[in-house]
CSV table of C-alpha atoms in Angstrom, one decimal:
chain,number,residue,atom,x,y,z
G,1,MET,CA,75.0,160.6,1.2
G,2,GLU,CA,71.7,159.0,0.4
G,3,PRO,CA,71.6,155.8,-1.5
G,4,THR,CA,70.3,156.1,-5.0
G,5,ILE,CA,68.8,153.6,-7.4
G,6,ASP,CA,72.0,153.8,-9.4
G,7,THR,CA,74.0,152.9,-6.2
G,8,LEU,CA,71.8,149.9,-5.6
G,9,LYS,CA,72.0,148.9,-9.3
G,10,GLY,CA,75.8,148.8,-8.9
G,11,ILE,CA,75.5,146.6,-5.8
G,12,VAL,CA,73.1,144.2,-7.4
G,13,ALA,CA,75.2,144.1,-10.6
G,14,GLU,CA,78.1,142.9,-8.5
G,15,LEU,CA,76.1,139.7,-8.0
G,16,GLY,CA,76.2,139.2,-11.8
G,17,ILE,CA,72.8,140.5,-12.6
G,18,ASP,CA,72.6,142.6,-15.8
G,19,GLN,CA,72.0,146.3,-14.9
G,20,ASP,CA,69.6,146.6,-17.9
G,21,LEU,CA,67.1,144.5,-15.9
G,22,LEU,CA,67.2,146.9,-13.0
G,23,ASN,CA,64.9,149.8,-12.3
G,24,ALA,CA,63.2,151.3,-9.3
G,25,ASP,CA,60.2,148.8,-9.5
G,26,THR,CA,62.3,145.7,-10.0
G,27,LEU,CA,61.3,143.0,-7.5
G,28,LEU,CA,64.4,141.1,-6.1
G,29,TYR,CA,62.8,137.7,-6.0
G,30,ALA,CA,59.9,137.8,-8.5
G,31,ASP,CA,61.8,139.7,-11.2
G,32,LEU,CA,65.4,138.8,-10.6
G,33,GLY,CA,65.0,135.4,-9.1
G,34,LEU,CA,67.4,135.9,-6.3
G,35,ASP,CA,68.1,132.8,-4.3
G,36,SER,CA,68.8,132.7,-0.6
G,37,VAL,CA,72.6,132.9,-1.1
G,38,GLU,CA,72.3,135.9,-3.4
G,39,ALA,CA,69.9,137.6,-0.9
G,40,VAL,CA,72.6,137.2,1.9
G,41,GLN,CA,75.3,138.5,-0.4
G,42,LEU,CA,73.1,141.5,-1.3
G,43,SER,CA,72.4,142.2,2.4
G,44,LEU,CA,76.1,142.1,3.2
G,45,ALA,CA,77.0,144.3,0.3
G,46,VAL,CA,74.3,146.8,1.2
G,47,LYS,CA,75.6,146.8,4.8
G,48,ARG,CA,79.2,147.3,3.7
G,49,ARG,CA,78.5,150.0,1.1
G,50,LEU,CA,75.6,151.8,2.6
G,51,GLY,CA,75.8,151.0,6.3
G,52,ILE,CA,72.3,149.7,6.7
G,53,ASP,CA,71.0,146.3,7.9
G,54,LEU,CA,68.8,145.0,5.1
G,55,LYS,CA,66.5,142.1,6.1
G,56,LEU,CA,65.5,140.3,3.0
G,57,GLY,CA,62.8,137.7,3.4
G,58,THR,CA,61.2,135.8,0.6
G,59,ARG,CA,57.7,136.5,2.0
G,60,ASN,CA,58.1,140.2,1.5
G,61,ASP,CA,59.6,140.8,-1.9
G,62,MET,CA,61.2,144.3,-2.2
G,63,THR,CA,61.9,146.6,-5.0
G,64,LEU,CA,65.1,148.7,-5.3
G,65,ALA,CA,62.9,151.7,-4.5
G,66,ASP,CA,61.8,150.0,-1.3
G,67,ILE,CA,65.5,149.5,-0.3
G,68,CYS,CA,66.2,153.2,-1.0
G,69,ASN,CA,63.3,154.1,1.2
G,70,MET,CA,64.5,151.8,4.0
G,71,ALA,CA,68.0,153.3,3.7
G,72,LYS,CA,66.6,156.8,4.2
G,73,GLU,CA,64.9,155.7,7.4
G,74,GLU,CA,67.7,153.4,8.8
G,75,PRO,CA,70.3,155.0,11.0
G,76,VAL,CA,73.8,154.9,9.6
G,77,THR,CA,76.2,152.5,11.2
G,78,SER,CA,79.5,153.7,12.7
G,79,SER,CA,81.6,152.0,10.0
G,80,TYR,CA,79.7,153.8,7.3
G,81,SER,CA,80.1,157.1,9.2
G,82,ALA,CA,83.8,156.4,9.3
G,83,LEU,CA,83.8,155.7,5.5
G,84,LEU,CA,82.0,159.0,4.8
G,85,SER,CA,84.6,160.9,6.8
G,86,ASN,CA,87.6,159.0,5.2
G,87,PRO,CA,86.5,157.4,1.9
G,88,ASN,CA,89.9,155.8,1.3
G,89,GLN,CA,89.6,153.8,4.6
G,90,GLU,CA,89.1,150.1,4.2
G,91,ILE,CA,86.2,148.7,6.3
G,92,VAL,CA,86.9,145.3,7.8
């Protein structure tokens, strides 16, 4: 299961950001104004939902498309593999 822009939009929307503001070229810091706490929350949500370690630094602003590309290159963690094999399983 590859992450899609729509998957990432859902994750970002969980932070309280309007999905209408989100597209593939949306910059997390410049366009959305994420602060450091929101960046950590986003990183944790992406790790939980997609199984990738997302390093968000303010010096290198990223788009949703950048995150999708990173996810395609990043190896899937074991907890995410377990979720794919048993989608009803809760990951702790």
